[in-house]
GROMACS .gro file of C-alpha atoms in nm:
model
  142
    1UNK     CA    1   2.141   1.407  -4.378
    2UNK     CA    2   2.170   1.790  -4.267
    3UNK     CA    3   1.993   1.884  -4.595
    4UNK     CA    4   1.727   1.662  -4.504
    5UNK     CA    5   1.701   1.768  -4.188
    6UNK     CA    6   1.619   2.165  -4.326
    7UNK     CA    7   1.361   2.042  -4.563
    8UNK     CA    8   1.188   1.840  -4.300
    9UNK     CA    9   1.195   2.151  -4.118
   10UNK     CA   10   1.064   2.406  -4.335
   11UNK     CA   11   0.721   2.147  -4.366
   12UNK     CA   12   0.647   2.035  -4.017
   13UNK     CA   13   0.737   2.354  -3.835
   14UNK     CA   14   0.814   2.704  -3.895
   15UNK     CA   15   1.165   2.727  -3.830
   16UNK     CA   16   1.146   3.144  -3.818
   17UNK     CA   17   1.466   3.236  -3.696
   18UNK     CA   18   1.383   3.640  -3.708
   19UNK     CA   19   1.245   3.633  -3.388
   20UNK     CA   20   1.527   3.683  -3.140
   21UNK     CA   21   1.349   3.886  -2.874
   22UNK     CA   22   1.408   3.750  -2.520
   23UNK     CA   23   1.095   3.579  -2.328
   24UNK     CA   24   1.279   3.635  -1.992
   25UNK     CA   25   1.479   3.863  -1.836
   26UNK     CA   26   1.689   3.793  -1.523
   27UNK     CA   27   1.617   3.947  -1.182
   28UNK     CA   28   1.771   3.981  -0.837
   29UNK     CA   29   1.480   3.817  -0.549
   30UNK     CA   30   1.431   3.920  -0.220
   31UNK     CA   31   1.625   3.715   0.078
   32UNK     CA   32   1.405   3.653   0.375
   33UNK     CA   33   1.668   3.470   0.554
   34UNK     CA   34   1.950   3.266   0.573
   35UNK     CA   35   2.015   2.951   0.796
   36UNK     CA   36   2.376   3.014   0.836
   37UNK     CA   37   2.536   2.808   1.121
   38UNK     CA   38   2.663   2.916   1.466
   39UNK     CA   39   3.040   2.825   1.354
   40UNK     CA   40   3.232   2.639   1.026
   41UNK     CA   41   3.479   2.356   1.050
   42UNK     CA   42   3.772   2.496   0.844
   43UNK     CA   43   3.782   2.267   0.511
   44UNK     CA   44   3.446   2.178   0.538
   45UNK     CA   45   3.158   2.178   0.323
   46UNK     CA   46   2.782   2.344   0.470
   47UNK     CA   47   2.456   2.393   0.313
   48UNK     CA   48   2.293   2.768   0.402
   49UNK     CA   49   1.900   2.766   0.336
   50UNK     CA   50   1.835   3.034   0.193
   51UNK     CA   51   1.446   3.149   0.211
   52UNK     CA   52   1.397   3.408  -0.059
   53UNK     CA   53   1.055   3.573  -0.155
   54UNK     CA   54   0.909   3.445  -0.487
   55UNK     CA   55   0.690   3.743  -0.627
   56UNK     CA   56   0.480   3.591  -0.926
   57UNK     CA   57   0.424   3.284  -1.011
   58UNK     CA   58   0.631   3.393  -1.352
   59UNK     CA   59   0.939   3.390  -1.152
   60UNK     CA   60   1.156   3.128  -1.094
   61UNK     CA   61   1.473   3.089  -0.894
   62UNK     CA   62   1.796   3.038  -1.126
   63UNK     CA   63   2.083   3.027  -0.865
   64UNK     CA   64   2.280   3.263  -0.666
   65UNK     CA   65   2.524   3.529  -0.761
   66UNK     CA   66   2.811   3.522  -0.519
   67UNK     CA   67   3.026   3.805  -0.521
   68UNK     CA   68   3.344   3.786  -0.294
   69UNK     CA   69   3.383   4.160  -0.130
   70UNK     CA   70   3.688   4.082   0.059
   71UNK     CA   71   3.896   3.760   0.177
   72UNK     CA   72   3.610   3.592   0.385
   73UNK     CA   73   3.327   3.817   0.267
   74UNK     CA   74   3.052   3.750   0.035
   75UNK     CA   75   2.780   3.929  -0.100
   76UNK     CA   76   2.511   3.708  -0.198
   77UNK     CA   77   2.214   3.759  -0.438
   78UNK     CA   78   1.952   3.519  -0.511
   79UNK     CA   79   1.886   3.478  -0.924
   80UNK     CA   80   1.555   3.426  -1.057
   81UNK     CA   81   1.408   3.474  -1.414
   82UNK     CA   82   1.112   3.617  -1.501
   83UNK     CA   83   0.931   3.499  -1.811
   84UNK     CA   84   0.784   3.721  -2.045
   85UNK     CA   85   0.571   3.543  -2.283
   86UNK     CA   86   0.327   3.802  -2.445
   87UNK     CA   87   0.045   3.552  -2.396
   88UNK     CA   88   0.159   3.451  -2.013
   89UNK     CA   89  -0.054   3.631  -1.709
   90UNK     CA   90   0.144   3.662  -1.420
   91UNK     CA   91  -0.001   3.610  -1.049
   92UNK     CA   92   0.083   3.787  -0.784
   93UNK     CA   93   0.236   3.551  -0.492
   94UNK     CA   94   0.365   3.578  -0.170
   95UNK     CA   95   0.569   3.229  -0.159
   96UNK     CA   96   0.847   3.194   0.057
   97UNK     CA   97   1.095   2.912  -0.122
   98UNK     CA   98   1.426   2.772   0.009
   99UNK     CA   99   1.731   2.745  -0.181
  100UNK     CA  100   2.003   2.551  -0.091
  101UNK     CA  101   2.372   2.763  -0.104
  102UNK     CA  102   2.659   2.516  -0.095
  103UNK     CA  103   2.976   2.691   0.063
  104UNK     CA  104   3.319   2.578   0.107
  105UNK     CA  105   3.497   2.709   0.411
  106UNK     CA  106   3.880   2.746   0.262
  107UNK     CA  107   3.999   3.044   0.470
  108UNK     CA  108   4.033   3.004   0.888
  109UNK     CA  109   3.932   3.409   0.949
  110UNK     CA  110   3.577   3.447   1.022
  111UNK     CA  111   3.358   3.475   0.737
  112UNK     CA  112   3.074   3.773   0.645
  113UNK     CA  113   2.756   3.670   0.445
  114UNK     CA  114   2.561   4.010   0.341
  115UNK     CA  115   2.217   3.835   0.180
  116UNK     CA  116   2.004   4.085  -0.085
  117UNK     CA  117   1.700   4.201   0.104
  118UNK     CA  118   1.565   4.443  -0.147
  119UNK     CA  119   1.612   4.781  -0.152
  120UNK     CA  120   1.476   5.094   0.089
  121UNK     CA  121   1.279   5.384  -0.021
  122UNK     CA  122   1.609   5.567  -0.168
  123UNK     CA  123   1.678   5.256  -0.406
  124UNK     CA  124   1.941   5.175  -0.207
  125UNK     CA  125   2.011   4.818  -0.182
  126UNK     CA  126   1.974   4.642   0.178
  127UNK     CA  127   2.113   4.312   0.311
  128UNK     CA  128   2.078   4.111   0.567
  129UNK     CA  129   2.428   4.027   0.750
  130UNK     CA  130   2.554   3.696   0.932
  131UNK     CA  131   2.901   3.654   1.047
  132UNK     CA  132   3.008   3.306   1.111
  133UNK     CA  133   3.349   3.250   1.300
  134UNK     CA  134   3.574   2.964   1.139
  135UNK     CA  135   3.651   2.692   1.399
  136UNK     CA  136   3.995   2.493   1.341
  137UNK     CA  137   4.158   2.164   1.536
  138UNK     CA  138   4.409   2.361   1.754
  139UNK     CA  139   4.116   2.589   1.838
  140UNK     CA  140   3.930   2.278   1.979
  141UNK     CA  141   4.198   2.152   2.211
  142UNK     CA  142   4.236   2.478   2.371
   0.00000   0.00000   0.00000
């Protein structure tokens, strides 16, 4: 059946396997803002909306890079790719989107977000920083 499967190939389509150029590259987008809450329930589960700046209508969001910079910080990067498709024009937008971040809360210290924001006229990046104190039982009694 495989051999079948080649021939049938070579007729119907061309199965050109020389062409291994990339049509997309990956990029970091721009956060807006985050929708962090006030406080987390240790062992809990919470979804942070993430509003990120879509810049062409060629880019699309992919996930998010989460880097952890110490215990209960996080560095967090939202992923999009960018298609490059030689015959593809590429608008210009200026669409806010939200992305949902799901974060367990697994540690009882307060936690640091630090959200991508760009970067300033040296190139330098810039982030936009929430902390969010970790609430536990015994701290609810008191």
């Amino acid at each position: 059946m495989p051999f079948m499967f080649i021939v049938a190939c070579s007729w119907f389509v061309s199965c050109e396997v020389d062409d291994d150029s990339p049509n997309f590259y990956f990029t970091a987008l721009t956060t807006i803002e985050a929708d962090v809450p006030e406080s987390f329930e240790f062992g809990k589960t919470y979804n942070i909306d993430v509003t990120y700046r879509r810049p062409n209508d060629c880019t699309f969001f992919e996930g998010f890079d989460v880097v952890e910079t110490t215990t209960t910080g996080r560095d967090v990067v939202v992923i999009g790719s960018v298609l490059t498709d030689d015959n593809r024009t590429c608008n210009d937008t200026t669409d806010e989107v939200v992305a949902t971040l799901k974060f367990n809360v697994i540690y009882t210290e307060e936690y640091t977000f630090r959200f991508y924001a760009g970067d300033d006229a040296e190139g330098n990046a810039t982030y936009l920083e929430y902390k969010v104190p970790v609430v536990t039982e015994s701290s609810t009694n008191i």
